[in-house]
């Protein structure tokens, strides 16, 4: 299948590599392919420049966000949460009629807040929107011709594409969205990644809970020690 991954960050790279391994034709989207390939410095999380990573993944094609979206039959959104609505809106025509699986978190970095939460890398970013809206719903409102599914977001990049790497894969993944066919596409992809316990949370409004879990995910990560892989299991 032709799958577009919009984004070049660490999460996007995990999906790109796994999708290529599964035999899919992967089209990656970035703002400016030439500028992305010209970068030589790691990002703030220490992620190496995309060009050197791409050189080790032959067959993966790099385009603008809109060109990648046009080529994908299924699209994954891995654009920085604060900038995702604007960037995706600019590719609305190319995304029309397609399923868009969104895993972004609407983090606002370097917030000036009254009661900061110190983390190993600075102050915890705030969520905006939060509680009364979600990024997933904002994207759906901006792209009414696209079928938005929120998924992947509760799991970190290494294990979202390889759930069996922890606990034998006995943990839970979530999907939410309005269109049943689109949710089925996301579920099929998750099963191909190795997920067995996929909980359908219902309509896209549940994206609020999935995005707000980001803070709890960080808290668990800090408690276990940075870099420790873990999953969450809904026991019922
Ligand atoms: N990594 C994970 O494990 C993980 C897990 C769950 C959720 N998330 C969330 O998923 C999202 C993506 O995460 P990620 O780690 O894959 O990548 P990321 O580093 O958060 O985002 C990188 C992508 O955002 C794009 N971008 C940055 N600023 C932009 C702007 N002003 N306009 C348009 N595009 C812009 C970059 O474009 P260029 O390609 O042009 O540089 C790049 O493709 C984030 O919201 C993150 O919080 C990540």
GROMACS .gro file of C-alpha atoms and ligand atoms in nm:
model
  284
    1UNK     CA    1   0.000   0.000   0.000
    2UNK     CA    2   0.115   0.359  -0.058
    3UNK     CA    3   0.139   0.525   0.284
    4UNK     CA    4   0.234   0.887   0.348
    5UNK     CA    5   0.401   0.980   0.676
    6UNK     CA    6   0.390   1.355   0.730
    7UNK     CA    7   0.684   1.435   0.954
    8UNK     CA    8   1.055   1.365   0.989
    9UNK     CA    9   1.086   1.348   1.370
   10UNK     CA   10   1.172   1.046   1.581
   11UNK     CA   11   0.815   0.917   1.590
   12UNK     CA   12   0.774   0.952   1.215
   13UNK     CA   13   1.100   0.767   1.154
   14UNK     CA   14   0.981   0.471   1.360
   15UNK     CA   15   0.665   0.444   1.147
   16UNK     CA   16   0.851   0.498   0.820
   17UNK     CA   17   1.105   0.223   0.894
   18UNK     CA   18   0.842  -0.025   1.013
   19UNK     CA   19   0.607   0.044   0.721
   20UNK     CA   20   0.892  -0.006   0.474
   21UNK     CA   21   0.986  -0.329   0.654
   22UNK     CA   22   0.623  -0.445   0.615
   23UNK     CA   23   0.653  -0.391   0.239
   24UNK     CA   24   0.463  -0.064   0.202
   25UNK     CA   25   0.563   0.215  -0.036
   26UNK     CA   26   0.640   0.503   0.200
   27UNK     CA   27   0.623   0.872   0.106
   28UNK     CA   28   0.755   1.111   0.370
   29UNK     CA   29   0.640   1.471   0.401
   30UNK     CA   30   0.847   1.765   0.524
   31UNK     CA   31   0.818   2.145   0.489
   32UNK     CA   32   1.106   2.185   0.243
   33UNK     CA   33   1.281   1.865   0.127
   34UNK     CA   34   1.601   2.047   0.025
   35UNK     CA   35   1.629   2.228   0.357
   36UNK     CA   36   1.557   1.907   0.549
   37UNK     CA   37   1.829   1.718   0.361
   38UNK     CA   38   2.075   2.006   0.411
   39UNK     CA   39   2.047   1.994   0.793
   40UNK     CA   40   2.353   1.859   0.971
   41UNK     CA   41   2.272   1.920   1.339
   42UNK     CA   42   2.068   1.694   1.570
   43UNK     CA   43   1.738   1.838   1.705
   44UNK     CA   44   1.677   1.942   2.069
   45UNK     CA   45   1.612   1.578   2.166
   46UNK     CA   46   1.942   1.470   2.005
   47UNK     CA   47   1.770   1.308   1.706
   48UNK     CA   48   2.024   1.292   1.418
   49UNK     CA   49   1.952   1.495   1.100
   50UNK     CA   50   1.697   1.334   0.868
   51UNK     CA   51   1.931   1.320   0.568
   52UNK     CA   52   2.174   1.081   0.734
   53UNK     CA   53   1.883   0.866   0.856
   54UNK     CA   54   1.726   0.859   0.510
   55UNK     CA   55   2.055   0.747   0.353
   56UNK     CA   56   2.023   0.429   0.560
   57UNK     CA   57   1.664   0.369   0.439
   58UNK     CA   58   1.681   0.335   0.061
   59UNK     CA   59   1.348   0.334  -0.122
   60UNK     CA   60   1.183   0.587   0.110
   61UNK     CA   61   1.089   0.905  -0.080
   62UNK     CA   62   1.096   1.260   0.063
   63UNK     CA   63   0.847   1.523  -0.061
   64UNK     CA   64   0.669   1.834   0.061
   65UNK     CA   65   0.380   1.764   0.300
   66UNK     CA   66   0.126   1.818   0.017
   67UNK     CA   67   0.312   1.601  -0.237
   68UNK     CA   68   0.352   1.317   0.012
   69UNK     CA   69  -0.019   1.343   0.106
   70UNK     CA   70  -0.112   1.330  -0.261
   71UNK     CA   71   0.082   1.005  -0.305
   72UNK     CA   72  -0.049   0.826   0.004
   73UNK     CA   73  -0.362   0.609   0.005
   74UNK     CA   74  -0.341   0.624   0.384
   75UNK     CA   75  -0.174   0.913   0.569
   76UNK     CA   76  -0.009   0.935   0.913
   77UNK     CA   77   0.033   1.273   1.080
   78UNK     CA   78   0.357   1.323   1.274
   79UNK     CA   79   0.382   1.702   1.243
   80UNK     CA   80   0.468   1.893   1.563
   81UNK     CA   81   0.134   1.935   1.740
   82UNK     CA   82   0.141   2.313   1.770
   83UNK     CA   83   0.187   2.353   1.393
   84UNK     CA   84  -0.014   2.057   1.265
   85UNK     CA   85  -0.347   2.227   1.187
   86UNK     CA   86  -0.189   2.498   0.973
   87UNK     CA   87   0.043   2.257   0.791
   88UNK     CA   88  -0.233   2.002   0.724
   89UNK     CA   89  -0.480   2.271   0.615
   90UNK     CA   90  -0.236   2.370   0.341
   91UNK     CA   91  -0.264   2.012   0.209
   92UNK     CA   92  -0.643   1.984   0.249
   93UNK     CA   93  -0.707   1.900  -0.118
   94UNK     CA   94  -0.444   1.625  -0.121
   95UNK     CA   95  -0.589   1.478   0.201
   96UNK     CA   96  -0.953   1.487   0.086
   97UNK     CA   97  -1.130   1.150   0.098
   98UNK     CA   98  -0.839   0.982   0.281
   99UNK     CA   99  -0.789   0.839   0.628
  100UNK     CA  100  -0.548   1.046   0.838
  101UNK     CA  101  -0.413   0.875   1.150
  102UNK     CA  102  -0.300   1.151   1.385
  103UNK     CA  103  -0.058   1.084   1.671
  104UNK     CA  104   0.051   1.439   1.748
  105UNK     CA  105   0.029   1.599   2.094
  106UNK     CA  106  -0.064   1.971   2.109
  107UNK     CA  107   0.240   2.060   2.319
  108UNK     CA  108   0.332   2.424   2.366
  109UNK     CA  109   0.701   2.437   2.456
  110UNK     CA  110   0.871   2.683   2.694
  111UNK     CA  111   0.545   2.793   2.857
  112UNK     CA  112   0.540   3.080   3.102
  113UNK     CA  113   0.324   2.925   3.373
  114UNK     CA  114   0.258   2.987   3.739
  115UNK     CA  115   0.334   2.638   3.871
  116UNK     CA  116   0.600   2.487   3.640
  117UNK     CA  117   0.670   2.112   3.627
  118UNK     CA  118   1.049   2.071   3.605
  119UNK     CA  119   1.163   1.782   3.385
  120UNK     CA  120   1.505   1.642   3.288
  121UNK     CA  121   1.495   1.864   2.974
  122UNK     CA  122   1.338   2.181   3.115
  123UNK     CA  123   0.982   2.280   3.199
  124UNK     CA  124   0.706   2.040   3.093
  125UNK     CA  125   0.527   2.177   2.785
  126UNK     CA  126   0.160   2.267   2.832
  127UNK     CA  127  -0.126   2.115   2.634
  128UNK     CA  128  -0.315   2.359   2.412
  129UNK     CA  129  -0.594   2.277   2.344
  130UNK     CA  130  -0.676   2.074   2.650
  131UNK     CA  131  -0.994   1.936   2.807
  132UNK     CA  132  -1.246   2.148   2.612
  133UNK     CA  133  -1.107   2.050   2.270
  134UNK     CA  134  -0.829   1.838   2.122
  135UNK     CA  135  -0.583   1.858   1.837
  136UNK     CA  136  -0.752   1.559   1.674
  137UNK     CA  137  -1.087   1.743   1.670
  138UNK     CA  138  -0.922   2.065   1.548
  139UNK     CA  139  -0.768   1.874   1.256
  140UNK     CA  140  -1.105   1.712   1.174
  141UNK     CA  141  -1.280   2.052   1.175
  142UNK     CA  142  -1.008   2.199   0.952
  143UNK     CA  143  -1.027   1.901   0.713
  144UNK     CA  144  -1.395   1.805   0.685
  145UNK     CA  145  -1.329   1.595   0.371
  146UNK     CA  146  -1.071   1.381   0.555
  147UNK     CA  147  -1.142   1.091   0.794
  148UNK     CA  148  -0.936   1.160   1.106
  149UNK     CA  149  -0.848   0.880   1.348
  150UNK     CA  150  -0.653   0.944   1.667
  151UNK     CA  151  -0.420   0.655   1.750
  152UNK     CA  152  -0.058   0.567   1.842
  153UNK     CA  153  -0.037   0.875   2.068
  154UNK     CA  154  -0.031   0.692   2.403
  155UNK     CA  155   0.282   0.496   2.316
  156UNK     CA  156   0.639   0.602   2.254
  157UNK     CA  157   0.805   0.574   1.917
  158UNK     CA  158   1.012   0.256   1.959
  159UNK     CA  159   0.733   0.042   2.095
  160UNK     CA  160   0.430   0.178   1.904
  161UNK     CA  161   0.561  -0.005   1.598
  162UNK     CA  162   0.689  -0.306   1.795
  163UNK     CA  163   0.453  -0.368   2.090
  164UNK     CA  164   0.586  -0.720   2.151
  165UNK     CA  165   0.919  -0.568   2.259
  166UNK     CA  166   0.764  -0.513   2.605
  167UNK     CA  167   0.556  -0.750   2.816
  168UNK     CA  168   0.521  -0.988   2.525
  169UNK     CA  169   0.287  -0.729   2.368
  170UNK     CA  170   0.026  -0.765   2.645
  171UNK     CA  171  -0.071  -0.398   2.664
  172UNK     CA  172  -0.341  -0.174   2.520
  173UNK     CA  173  -0.357   0.061   2.222
  174UNK     CA  174  -0.646   0.300   2.158
  175UNK     CA  175  -0.826   0.435   1.851
  176UNK     CA  176  -1.092   0.708   1.827
  177UNK     CA  177  -1.271   0.862   1.530
  178UNK     CA  178  -1.603   0.911   1.358
  179UNK     CA  179  -1.565   0.698   1.045
  180UNK     CA  180  -1.581   0.319   1.111
  181UNK     CA  181  -1.394   0.234   0.788
  182UNK     CA  182  -1.111   0.471   0.878
  183UNK     CA  183  -1.087   0.325   1.228
  184UNK     CA  184  -1.072  -0.023   1.071
  185UNK     CA  185  -0.778   0.089   0.853
  186UNK     CA  186  -0.597   0.214   1.164
  187UNK     CA  187  -0.679  -0.110   1.346
  188UNK     CA  188  -0.551  -0.323   1.057
  189UNK     CA  189  -0.224  -0.128   1.058
  190UNK     CA  190  -0.192  -0.170   1.435
  191UNK     CA  191  -0.244  -0.546   1.402
  192UNK     CA  192   0.028  -0.555   1.137
  193UNK     CA  193   0.257  -0.378   1.387
  194UNK     CA  194   0.179  -0.657   1.636
  195UNK     CA  195  -0.096  -0.509   1.856
  196UNK     CA  196  -0.354  -0.755   1.990
  197UNK     CA  197  -0.543  -0.543   2.244
  198UNK     CA  198  -0.687  -0.246   2.054
  199UNK     CA  199  -0.961  -0.057   2.239
  200UNK     CA  200  -1.200   0.155   2.031
  201UNK     CA  201  -1.277   0.461   2.244
  202UNK     CA  202  -1.560   0.571   2.014
  203UNK     CA  203  -1.593   0.917   1.858
  204UNK     CA  204  -1.308   1.160   1.804
  205UNK     CA  205  -1.394   1.357   2.117
  206UNK     CA  206  -1.206   1.079   2.304
  207UNK     CA  207  -0.888   1.227   2.153
  208UNK     CA  208  -0.905   1.472   2.444
  209UNK     CA  209  -0.833   1.191   2.689
  210UNK     CA  210  -0.569   1.034   2.466
  211UNK     CA  211  -0.381   1.363   2.431
  212UNK     CA  212  -0.412   1.450   2.802
  213UNK     CA  213  -0.256   1.112   2.884
  214UNK     CA  214   0.072   1.259   2.751
  215UNK     CA  215   0.144   1.412   3.093
  216UNK     CA  216   0.075   1.084   3.273
  217UNK     CA  217   0.297   0.906   3.021
  218UNK     CA  218   0.578   1.149   3.104
  219UNK     CA  219   0.524   1.105   3.480
  220UNK     CA  220   0.545   0.726   3.448
  221UNK     CA  221   0.855   0.764   3.230
  222UNK     CA  222   1.028   0.987   3.487
  223UNK     CA  223   0.944   0.737   3.765
  224UNK     CA  224   1.078   0.438   3.570
  225UNK     CA  225   1.385   0.623   3.448
  226UNK     CA  226   1.439   0.801   3.120
  227UNK     CA  227   1.457   0.558   2.829
  228UNK     CA  228   1.270   0.274   3.003
  229UNK     CA  229   1.012   0.126   2.767
  230UNK     CA  230   0.665   0.059   2.904
  231UNK     CA  231   0.304   0.015   2.797
  232UNK     CA  232  -0.034   0.050   2.965
  233UNK     CA  233  -0.283  -0.230   3.000
  234UNK     CA  234  -0.656  -0.183   3.050
  235UNK     CA  235  -0.746  -0.480   3.271
  236UNK     CA  236  -1.114  -0.577   3.242
  237LIG     N1  237   0.806   1.058   1.925
  237LIG     C1  238   0.720   0.994   2.001
  237LIG     O1  239   0.749   0.890   2.065
  237LIG     C2  240   0.580   1.046   2.014
  237LIG     C3  241   0.485   0.968   2.080
  237LIG     C4  242   0.355   1.015   2.089
  237LIG     C5  243   0.324   1.140   2.037
  237LIG     N2  244   0.420   1.216   1.978
  237LIG     C6  245   0.382   1.346   1.923
  237LIG     O2  246   0.378   1.335   1.782
  237LIG     C7  247   0.418   1.458   1.719
  237LIG     C8  248   0.534   1.429   1.628
  237LIG     O3  249   0.640   1.378   1.704
  237LIG     P1  250   0.777   1.335   1.638
  237LIG     O4  251   0.864   1.295   1.751
  237LIG     O5  252   0.754   1.239   1.530
  237LIG     O6  253   0.829   1.470   1.567
  237LIG     P2  254   0.852   1.620   1.619
  237LIG     O7  255   0.997   1.641   1.634
  237LIG     O8  256   0.765   1.653   1.735
  237LIG     O9  257   0.798   1.704   1.492
  237LIG     C9  258   0.874   1.707   1.378
  237LIG    C10  259   0.790   1.744   1.259
  237LIG    O10  260   0.716   1.865   1.281
  237LIG    C11  261   0.737   1.952   1.171
  237LIG     N3  262   0.730   2.092   1.210
  237LIG    C12  263   0.795   2.152   1.313
  237LIG     N4  264   0.766   2.285   1.314
  237LIG    C13  265   0.681   2.307   1.210
  237LIG    C14  266   0.617   2.423   1.159
  237LIG     N5  267   0.635   2.545   1.213
  237LIG     N6  268   0.536   2.408   1.051
  237LIG    C15  269   0.517   2.286   0.994
  237LIG     N7  270   0.577   2.173   1.038
  237LIG    C16  271   0.657   2.184   1.145
  237LIG    C17  272   0.877   1.920   1.122
  237LIG    O11  273   0.886   1.959   0.986
  237LIG     P3  274   1.022   1.939   0.902
  237LIG    O12  275   1.020   1.796   0.856
  237LIG    O13  276   1.008   2.037   0.792
  237LIG    O14  277   1.134   1.969   0.997
  237LIG    C18  278   0.884   1.770   1.141
  237LIG    O15  279   0.837   1.701   1.028
  237LIG    C19  280   0.447   1.553   1.834
  237LIG    O16  281   0.331   1.626   1.861
  237LIG    C20  282   0.479   1.461   1.951
  237LIG    O17  283   0.454   1.521   2.075
  237LIG    C21  284   0.546   1.171   1.963
   0.00000   0.00000   0.00000
